[in-house]
Amino acid sequence: MNKIDLLFDKKHIWHPYESITGQSNCFLVTSAKGVFLKLSNGKKIIDGMSSWWSAIHGYNNKRLNKALKKQIKKMSHIMFGGITHKPAISLCRKLLQITPKNLDCIFLADSGSVAIEIAIKMTLQYWNSLNINKKKFLTIKNGYHGDTFFAISVSDPINSYHKIYNNVIPKNIFAEAPSLSFYDVWNDIDFKSFENLIYKNHKKLAGVILEPIVQGAGGMKFYHPNYLKNVRKLCNLYNIPLIIDEIATGFGRTGKFFASEYSNISGDILCIGKSLTAGMLTLSAVLTTRHIADVISKSKTQCLMHGPTYMGNPLACAVANENINILKENKWKKKVKNIELELKKNLENLSNHPKVFNVRILGAIGVVECLYLIKIKNMQDFFIKNNVWLKPFRNLIYTTPAYIIDKDSLQKITQIIALSLDTDNFIYHSKI
Ligand SMILES: *Cc1c(COP(=O)(O)O)cnc(C)c1O
């Protein structure tokens, strides 16, 4: 039966970033608990991904389940137009408490990409309301902001295949990616490209958008806090709203609650998603200042032109509420620190491996950048055979485990990463 299901899956169902004909074999997962995924053959494997940065408390968490069940009995969903509900109100109260003080107004949306679209709309409507014609966005190469069209237009042009969408997506402006890493000694030269571009283009710039400190799906790079500090300074100087995309980095992943704390800055617009519901349901939020919200609201249109059907879904809000309760009570900071120390202890020595270009660790993120492209399907099979779930991309093997992961499981992950380097699952003629 499972075999037939998998064949059906392979033939008819698209998976993320896959072709429908040549797709890697998917593995059938029947349940998940803590840091384990249970496969249909009964095998339990350690999850090193936390479902793309989201399931920070592990799977099947009792408290999150309970919060959902409690809410389901009251109501699963009501429209958000004209009526409201406690789970949303209580979540937004909490969000204002845990985000920077300058942020005051919240838009609840359905996914990270949609949050980015809304953030972009906010800035465009802001300038439109002031009767100022500003339509371009400045960002940095290697970024990733999602898969909807405007989000693509500010994601790395090569990684997100701008060529395919030529003349469909707007043309935005890209500064060279920061070359100094989080741990390097700062040098102002690293900021020159961004500085020149903002100087040259500020009159047409509606906003600046970037991921703070950690560039995720665009290359898993950690850049220097001074870079972001300088971005904030110039956005102030030229009066350009700064959109901070903490969709991947938020909720403790990097060792700070928000990665922008490393630079002691705050955006004018903040996008959060992914771990907002701790991997339970899709939900994102866009927060902005009273000033931006007021300017938009005093315009001719008066409203922010967006309103998803499932906006502020009560189930998602209820579980996000409980996620924040858990984070407040449990020692996420210590847990993330311990993961960081363990990753450093067990991964950093791999930087001497002949197939490795660079190893980097920040908070609960461990990245091994290889010198060669990885044969993804073969590598995935190797990981599964060794009872670990990791999903490498391009030349990157990385882990973003749940904060609750125990030392043994984490060691198993790093051990298997080390072993994976000695396999033949690389494309040797494709040196990066
Ligand atoms: C995942 C991600 C997004 C997009 O979120 P989706 O929920 O997948 O649409 C946007 N920005 C960053 C930084 C992300 O990591």
PDB file of C-alpha atoms in Angstrom, residues 64 67-81 83-92 95 106-111 114 118 276-277 279-285 307-322:
ATOM      1  CA  LEU A  64       1.023  23.190  21.512  1.00  0.00           C
ATOM      2  CA  ALA A  67      -3.651  24.917  22.768  1.00  0.00           C
ATOM      3  CA  LEU A  68      -4.918  23.851  19.359  1.00  0.00           C
ATOM      4  CA  LYS A  69      -7.495  21.434  20.722  1.00  0.00           C
ATOM      5  CA  LYS A  70      -8.779  24.034  23.160  1.00  0.00           C
ATOM      6  CA  GLN A  71      -9.214  26.537  20.354  1.00  0.00           C
ATOM      7  CA  ILE A  72     -10.805  24.039  17.975  1.00  0.00           C
ATOM      8  CA  LYS A  73     -13.629  23.546  20.453  1.00  0.00           C
ATOM      9  CA  LYS A  74     -14.388  27.269  20.433  1.00  0.00           C
ATOM     10  CA  MET A  75     -13.903  28.013  16.738  1.00  0.00           C
ATOM     11  CA  SER A  76     -11.397  27.040  14.112  1.00  0.00           C
ATOM     12  CA  HIS A  77     -11.870  30.012  11.898  1.00  0.00           C
ATOM     13  CA  ILE A  78     -13.937  33.118  11.394  1.00  0.00           C
ATOM     14  CA  MET A  79     -13.355  35.826   8.829  1.00  0.00           C
ATOM     15  CA  PHE A  80     -11.260  38.739  10.107  1.00  0.00           C
ATOM     16  CA  GLY A  81     -13.147  41.411   8.180  1.00  0.00           C
ATOM     17  CA  ILE A  83     -15.170  40.805  13.366  1.00  0.00           C
ATOM     18  CA  THR A  84     -12.281  39.854  15.597  1.00  0.00           C
ATOM     19  CA  HIS A  85     -11.282  37.324  18.241  1.00  0.00           C
ATOM     20  CA  LYS A  86      -9.264  36.808  21.398  1.00  0.00           C
ATOM     21  CA  PRO A  87      -6.513  34.554  19.972  1.00  0.00           C
ATOM     22  CA  ALA A  88      -5.509  37.304  17.506  1.00  0.00           C
ATOM     23  CA  ILE A  89      -5.751  40.077  20.086  1.00  0.00           C
ATOM     24  CA  SER A  90      -3.764  38.170  22.635  1.00  0.00           C
ATOM     25  CA  LEU A  91      -1.127  37.180  20.058  1.00  0.00           C
ATOM     26  CA  CYS A  92      -0.707  40.747  18.845  1.00  0.00           C
ATOM     27  CA  LEU A  95       4.076  40.373  19.620  1.00  0.00           C
ATOM     28  CA  ILE A 106       0.390  44.454  13.060  1.00  0.00           C
ATOM     29  CA  PHE A 107      -0.870  42.728   9.940  1.00  0.00           C
ATOM     30  CA  LEU A 108      -1.421  38.979  10.288  1.00  0.00           C
ATOM     31  CA  ALA A 109      -0.807  37.046   7.088  1.00  0.00           C
ATOM     32  CA  ASP A 110      -0.665  33.458   5.928  1.00  0.00           C
ATOM     33  CA  SER A 111       2.946  32.744   5.032  1.00  0.00           C
ATOM     34  CA  VAL A 114       2.878  36.874   1.717  1.00  0.00           C
ATOM     35  CA  ILE A 118       2.521  43.040   2.473  1.00  0.00           C
ATOM     36  CA  LEU A 276       5.932  31.875  14.847  1.00  0.00           C
ATOM     37  CA  THR A 277       3.655  28.850  15.309  1.00  0.00           C
ATOM     38  CA  GLY A 279       5.889  24.489  13.080  1.00  0.00           C
ATOM     39  CA  MET A 280       2.205  23.813  13.759  1.00  0.00           C
ATOM     40  CA  LEU A 281       0.336  25.934  11.220  1.00  0.00           C
ATOM     41  CA  THR A 282       1.106  28.530   8.627  1.00  0.00           C
ATOM     42  CA  LEU A 283       1.048  32.091   9.943  1.00  0.00           C
ATOM     43  CA  SER A 284       3.139  35.198   9.497  1.00  0.00           C
ATOM     44  CA  ALA A 285       3.000  38.761  10.717  1.00  0.00           C
ATOM     45  CA  GLY A 307      -6.928  40.800   3.244  1.00  0.00           C
ATOM     46  CA  PRO A 308      -6.379  37.071   3.033  1.00  0.00           C
ATOM     47  CA  THR A 309      -9.391  34.793   3.528  1.00  0.00           C
ATOM     48  CA  TYR A 310      -7.723  33.025   6.426  1.00  0.00           C
ATOM     49  CA  MET A 311      -6.299  36.217   7.933  1.00  0.00           C
ATOM     50  CA  GLY A 312      -5.655  35.879  11.658  1.00  0.00           C
ATOM     51  CA  ASN A 313      -6.773  32.254  11.686  1.00  0.00           C
ATOM     52  CA  PRO A 314      -7.729  31.545  15.337  1.00  0.00           C
ATOM     53  CA  LEU A 315      -6.078  28.125  15.424  1.00  0.00           C
ATOM     54  CA  ALA A 316      -2.795  29.523  14.146  1.00  0.00           C
ATOM     55  CA  CYS A 317      -3.008  32.481  16.546  1.00  0.00           C
ATOM     56  CA  ALA A 318      -3.800  30.225  19.507  1.00  0.00           C
ATOM     57  CA  VAL A 319      -0.839  27.995  18.828  1.00  0.00           C
ATOM     58  CA  ALA A 320       1.466  30.988  18.215  1.00  0.00           C
ATOM     59  CA  ASN A 321       0.350  32.331  21.594  1.00  0.00           C
ATOM     60  CA  GLU A 322       1.315  29.100  23.286  1.00  0.00           C
TER      61      GLU A 322
END
